[in-house]
Amino acid sequence: MILSISGVVLLGVVLFILCRKDGLRPLHAVVAMLFGFYLASTAIAPSIKAGGESLAGLLGGIKF
């Protein structure tokens, strides 16, 4: 749960930066948000979640 909340916050910050700096228009942001909501309700959503968790585990295991 914490990972998904932090992931949502991170993606929100990236989207905000893209809207402000790189010319991503608010309409494009709305389309991206709707795409994410619709993608979350498809059959591929568990695979995407598992891939994200695997990537987070990989990155979390890196020691500096």
N, CA, C and O atoms as a MOPAC input file, in Angstrom:
PM7 MOZYME 1SCF
protein

 N      0.82200 1    -1.19600 1     0.00000 1
 C      0.00000 1     0.00000 1     0.00000 1
 C      0.86200 1     1.25300 1     0.00000 1
 O      0.58000 1     2.20100 1    -0.73400 1
 N      1.90600 1     1.26700 1     0.81300 1
 C      2.77200 1     2.44100 1     0.88000 1
 C      3.48100 1     2.64000 1    -0.44500 1
 O      3.64000 1     3.77200 1    -0.90200 1
 N      3.91200 1     1.54000 1    -1.07000 1
 C      4.59700 1     1.63400 1    -2.35000 1
 C      3.67800 1     2.21800 1    -3.41100 1
 O      4.11300 1     3.04600 1    -4.21200 1
 N      2.43400 1     1.80900 1    -3.43500 1
 C      1.52500 1     2.32200 1    -4.45700 1
 C      1.21700 1     3.80100 1    -4.22900 1
 O      1.08100 1     4.55700 1    -5.19000 1
 N      1.10600 1     4.21700 1    -2.97800 1
 C      0.84500 1     5.62800 1    -2.69500 1
 C      2.04400 1     6.46900 1    -3.09300 1
 O      1.88400 1     7.52500 1    -3.70600 1
 N      3.25400 1     6.01200 1    -2.75000 1
 C      4.43900 1     6.76900 1    -3.12800 1
 C      4.62500 1     6.77100 1    -4.63600 1
 O      5.10300 1     7.75700 1    -5.19700 1
 N      4.25600 1     5.68700 1    -5.29800 1
 C      4.32600 1     5.64800 1    -6.75400 1
 C      3.36700 1     6.63500 1    -7.39000 1
 O      3.70600 1     7.30200 1    -8.36700 1
 N      2.17200 1     6.72600 1    -6.83300 1
 C      1.18800 1     7.68300 1    -7.34600 1
 C      1.68000 1     9.11400 1    -7.13200 1
 O      1.53500 1     9.96200 1    -8.01300 1
 N      2.25900 1     9.37900 1    -5.96800 1
 C      2.78700 1    10.71300 1    -5.69700 1
 C      3.93000 1    11.03600 1    -6.65200 1
 O      3.99000 1    12.14000 1    -7.19400 1
 N      4.83300 1    10.08700 1    -6.86300 1
 C      5.94900 1    10.29900 1    -7.77900 1
 C      5.46200 1    10.56900 1    -9.19500 1
 O      5.92900 1    11.50300 1    -9.84700 1
 N      4.53100 1     9.76100 1    -9.66900 1
 C      3.99800 1     9.98000 1   -11.02000 1
 C      3.25100 1    11.30000 1   -11.11600 1
 O      3.29400 1    11.96500 1   -12.15100 1
 N      2.57100 1    11.68200 1   -10.05000 1
 C      1.89500 1    12.97500 1   -10.03800 1
 C      2.86500 1    14.13400 1   -10.12900 1
 O      2.61400 1    15.11300 1   -10.83200 1
 N      3.98100 1    14.01900 1    -9.41100 1
 C      5.00400 1    15.06700 1    -9.46300 1
 C      5.61400 1    15.13600 1   -10.85800 1
 O      5.80000 1    16.22600 1   -11.39900 1
 N      5.92500 1    13.98500 1   -11.44400 1
 C      6.47900 1    13.96600 1   -12.80400 1
 C      5.49600 1    14.57700 1   -13.78600 1
 O      5.88900 1    15.36200 1   -14.64800 1
 N      4.24400 1    14.23100 1   -13.66800 1
 C      3.22700 1    14.78800 1   -14.55900 1
 C      3.10700 1    16.29700 1   -14.37200 1
 O      2.95500 1    17.03200 1   -15.34800 1
 N      3.17200 1    16.76400 1   -13.13100 1
 C      3.11000 1    18.19500 1   -12.86600 1
 C      4.30500 1    18.91600 1   -13.50100 1
 O      4.14900 1    19.97500 1   -14.11000 1
 N      5.48700 1    18.33300 1   -13.35400 1
 C      6.68100 1    18.94500 1   -13.95000 1
 C      6.55600 1    18.97900 1   -15.46600 1
 O      6.90300 1    19.97700 1   -16.09700 1
 N      6.06600 1    17.90100 1   -16.04900 1
 C      5.88900 1    17.89700 1   -17.50100 1
 C      4.88000 1    18.94200 1   -17.95200 1
 O      5.05000 1    19.56800 1   -18.99900 1
 N      3.83900 1    19.12700 1   -17.16800 1
 C      2.83200 1    20.14200 1   -17.51700 1
 C      3.43200 1    21.54200 1   -17.45700 1
 O      3.11100 1    22.39200 1   -18.28700 1
 N      4.30000 1    21.78500 1   -16.48100 1
 C      4.85100 1    23.12900 1   -16.28800 1
 C      6.04800 1    23.40900 1   -17.18900 1
 O      6.16600 1    24.51800 1   -17.71100 1
 N      6.93000 1    22.44700 1   -17.38400 1
 C      8.20800 1    22.70500 1   -18.05000 1
 C      8.22900 1    22.30700 1   -19.52300 1
 O      8.67700 1    23.08800 1   -20.36300 1
 N      7.76100 1    21.12900 1   -19.84400 1
 C      7.93000 1    20.60300 1   -21.19800 1
 C      6.73400 1    20.81800 1   -22.10100 1
 O      6.67300 1    20.24600 1   -23.19000 1
 N      5.80500 1    21.61200 1   -21.68200 1
 C      4.68900 1    21.94900 1   -22.54800 1
 C      3.59200 1    20.90900 1   -22.63700 1
 O      2.79000 1    20.93900 1   -23.57000 1
 N      3.53800 1    19.99500 1   -21.69200 1
 C      2.43200 1    19.04600 1   -21.67000 1
 C      1.17900 1    19.80500 1   -21.26900 1
 O      1.11000 1    20.36800 1   -20.17700 1
 N      0.23400 1    19.81800 1   -22.11500 1
 C     -0.97900 1    20.58600 1   -21.86900 1
 C     -1.88500 1    19.87700 1   -20.86200 1
 O     -1.85300 1    18.65200 1   -20.75300 1
 N     -2.68900 1    20.64300 1   -20.13000 1
 C     -3.60100 1    20.02400 1   -19.16000 1
 C     -4.53100 1    18.98200 1   -19.78500 1
 O     -4.87400 1    17.98900 1   -19.14300 1
 N     -4.93400 1    19.20500 1   -21.01800 1
 C     -5.78000 1    18.22000 1   -21.69200 1
 C     -5.02600 1    16.90200 1   -21.86300 1
 O     -5.60600 1    15.82900 1   -21.69900 1
 N     -3.74500 1    16.98100 1   -22.19000 1
 C     -2.94400 1    15.76200 1   -22.32300 1
 C     -2.82600 1    15.05600 1   -20.97700 1
 O     -2.85900 1    13.82700 1   -20.91100 1
 N     -2.68800 1    15.82700 1   -19.91200 1
 C     -2.60700 1    15.24200 1   -18.57800 1
 C     -3.90600 1    14.51700 1   -18.21800 1
 O     -3.87400 1    13.44000 1   -17.62400 1
 N     -5.02800 1    15.10100 1   -18.57200 1
 C     -6.32200 1    14.46800 1   -18.30600 1
 C     -6.44400 1    13.17300 1   -19.09400 1
 O     -6.92500 1    12.16700 1   -18.57100 1
 N     -6.01200 1    13.19300 1   -20.34100 1
 C     -6.05900 1    11.97600 1   -21.16200 1
 C     -5.16200 1    10.90100 1   -20.55900 1
 O     -5.55100 1     9.73500 1   -20.50700 1
 N     -3.95200 1    11.28100 1   -20.09700 1
 C     -3.04800 1    10.31700 1   -19.47000 1
 C     -3.66600 1     9.74700 1   -18.20000 1
 O     -3.53700 1     8.55300 1   -17.93100 1
 N     -4.33200 1    10.58400 1   -17.42300 1
 C     -4.97200 1    10.13500 1   -16.19400 1
 C     -6.11800 1     9.16200 1   -16.50700 1
 O     -6.24200 1     8.12200 1   -15.86000 1
 N     -6.93000 1     9.49000 1   -17.46900 1
 C     -8.02700 1     8.59900 1   -17.84600 1
 C     -7.50200 1     7.27600 1   -18.38600 1
 O     -8.05700 1     6.21500 1   -18.09900 1
 N     -6.41800 1     7.34600 1   -19.17800 1
 C     -5.80500 1     6.12200 1   -19.68200 1
 C     -5.35800 1     5.23500 1   -18.52700 1
 O     -5.55200 1     4.02000 1   -18.56400 1
 N     -4.76100 1     5.83700 1   -17.50400 1
 C     -4.32400 1     5.07500 1   -16.33800 1
 C     -5.48200 1     4.42800 1   -15.60200 1
 O     -5.38600 1     3.27700 1   -15.17800 1
 N     -6.56800 1     5.15600 1   -15.45000 1
 C     -7.73300 1     4.58400 1   -14.77200 1
 C     -8.33600 1     3.43400 1   -15.57500 1
 O     -8.70300 1     2.40300 1   -15.01000 1
 N     -8.43600 1     3.61000 1   -16.87700 1
 C     -8.98500 1     2.53900 1   -17.70200 1
 C     -8.04600 1     1.34600 1   -17.76900 1
 O     -8.50200 1     0.20200 1   -17.77600 1
 N     -6.73700 1     1.59600 1   -17.81800 1
 C     -5.76200 1     0.51900 1   -17.84200 1
 C     -5.80100 1    -0.28000 1   -16.54500 1
 O     -5.59800 1    -1.49400 1   -16.56100 1
 N     -6.05800 1     0.38300 1   -15.43100 1
 C     -6.11500 1    -0.29700 1   -14.13900 1
 C     -7.28400 1    -1.27000 1   -14.04400 1
 O     -7.26800 1    -2.18100 1   -13.21700 1
 N     -8.28100 1    -1.08300 1   -14.87500 1
 C     -9.45000 1    -1.96900 1   -14.80800 1
 C     -9.40300 1    -3.08000 1   -15.85300 1
 O    -10.36500 1    -3.83700 1   -15.98100 1
 N     -8.31100 1    -3.19500 1   -16.60000 1
 C     -8.21200 1    -4.23700 1   -17.61200 1
 C     -7.58900 1    -5.50100 1   -17.03000 1
 O     -7.15700 1    -5.52200 1   -15.87700 1
 N     -7.55000 1    -6.53900 1   -17.83500 1
 C     -6.99100 1    -7.81900 1   -17.38900 1
 C     -5.47300 1    -7.77300 1   -17.26000 1
 O     -4.89100 1    -8.62000 1   -16.58200 1
 N     -4.83000 1    -6.81800 1   -17.88600 1
 C     -3.37200 1    -6.73000 1   -17.82600 1
 C     -2.88700 1    -6.00800 1   -16.56500 1
 O     -1.68800 1    -6.00600 1   -16.28400 1
 N     -3.78500 1    -5.40500 1   -15.81300 1
 C     -3.41000 1    -4.64100 1   -14.60800 1
 C     -2.60800 1    -5.46200 1   -13.59900 1
 O     -1.62400 1    -4.94300 1   -13.07100 1
 N     -2.97400 1    -6.72600 1   -13.29500 1
 C     -2.14900 1    -7.49200 1   -12.34700 1
 C     -0.71500 1    -7.70100 1   -12.83600 1
 O      0.21900 1    -7.70100 1   -12.03500 1
 N     -0.54000 1    -7.87700 1   -14.13300 1
 C      0.81200 1    -8.04300 1   -14.67600 1
 C      1.61400 1    -6.75700 1   -14.54400 1
 O      2.80400 1    -6.79600 1   -14.22900 1
 N      0.97900 1    -5.63000 1   -14.78100 1
 C      1.65400 1    -4.33900 1   -14.63500 1
 C      2.02700 1    -4.11500 1   -13.17300 1
 O      3.12400 1    -3.64200 1   -12.87500 1
 N      1.12200 1    -4.45300 1   -12.26800 1
 C      1.39600 1    -4.29700 1   -10.83800 1
 C      2.55000 1    -5.19700 1   -10.41200 1
 O      3.43100 1    -4.76500 1    -9.66800 1
 N      2.55200 1    -6.43800 1   -10.87700 1
 C      3.63200 1    -7.36500 1   -10.53200 1
 C      4.96900 1    -6.86700 1   -11.08200 1
 O      5.99500 1    -6.97800 1   -10.41300 1
 N      4.96000 1    -6.32800 1   -12.27800 1
 C      6.18200 1    -5.77200 1   -12.85800 1
 C      6.68300 1    -4.57600 1   -12.07000 1
 O      7.88700 1    -4.43000 1   -11.85800 1
 N      5.77600 1    -3.72800 1   -11.63900 1
 C      6.15300 1    -2.58100 1   -10.82400 1
 C      6.72000 1    -2.99200 1    -9.47700 1
 O      7.69500 1    -2.41100 1    -9.00100 1
 N      6.10300 1    -4.00000 1    -8.86300 1
 C      6.60500 1    -4.49300 1    -7.58200 1
 C      7.97500 1    -5.14900 1    -7.75000 1
 O      8.84500 1    -5.01200 1    -6.88900 1
 N      8.16000 1    -5.85300 1    -8.85000 1
 C      9.45300 1    -6.47500 1    -9.11900 1
 C     10.53800 1    -5.41200 1    -9.32300 1
 O     11.64900 1    -5.54500 1    -8.81000 1
 N     10.21100 1    -4.37400 1   -10.06600 1
 C     11.16300 1    -3.29000 1   -10.28300 1
 C     11.47800 1    -2.56900 1    -8.97000 1
 O     12.63000 1    -2.21600 1    -8.71800 1
 N     10.46900 1    -2.35300 1    -8.14300 1
 C     10.69200 1    -1.71400 1    -6.85400 1
 C     11.57300 1    -2.57800 1    -5.95900 1
 O     12.43600 1    -2.05900 1    -5.25200 1
 N     11.36200 1    -3.88200 1    -5.98500 1
 C     12.20400 1    -4.78800 1    -5.21200 1
 C     13.63900 1    -4.77600 1    -5.70700 1
 O     14.58000 1    -4.81300 1    -4.91500 1
 N     13.80100 1    -4.72400 1    -7.02000 1
 C     15.13600 1    -4.65900 1    -7.60100 1
 C     15.84700 1    -3.37800 1    -7.20900 1
 O     17.01100 1    -3.40500 1    -6.81000 1
 N     15.15500 1    -2.26600 1    -7.32100 1
 C     15.75500 1    -0.99100 1    -6.96000 1
 C     15.99400 1    -0.88100 1    -5.45900 1
 O     16.96900 1    -0.26900 1    -5.02200 1
 N     15.11000 1    -1.46900 1    -4.67900 1
 C     15.26800 1    -1.46000 1    -3.22900 1
 C     16.43600 1    -2.31100 1    -2.75000 1
 O     16.96400 1    -2.08500 1    -1.66100 1
 N     16.84300 1    -3.28500 1    -3.55600 1
 C     17.93800 1    -4.15300 1    -3.18600 1
 C     19.31200 1    -3.61600 1    -3.54600 1
 O     20.32400 1    -4.22000 1    -3.19000 1
 N     19.36300 1    -2.49000 1    -4.24700 1
 C     20.64600 1    -1.91400 1    -4.63300 1
 C     21.28000 1    -1.26100 1    -3.42000 1
 O     20.65200 1    -0.46400 1    -2.72300 1
 N     22.53000 1    -1.61100 1    -3.18100 1
 C     23.26200 1    -1.03000 1    -2.04600 1
 C     24.36900 1    -0.15100 1    -2.59300 1
 O     25.09600 1    -0.53900 1    -3.50700 1
 N     24.48700 1     1.02100 1    -2.03000 1
 C     25.51600 1     1.95900 1    -2.47300 1
 C     26.72700 1     1.89100 1    -1.59500 1
 O     27.69600 1     2.61500 1    -1.82200 1

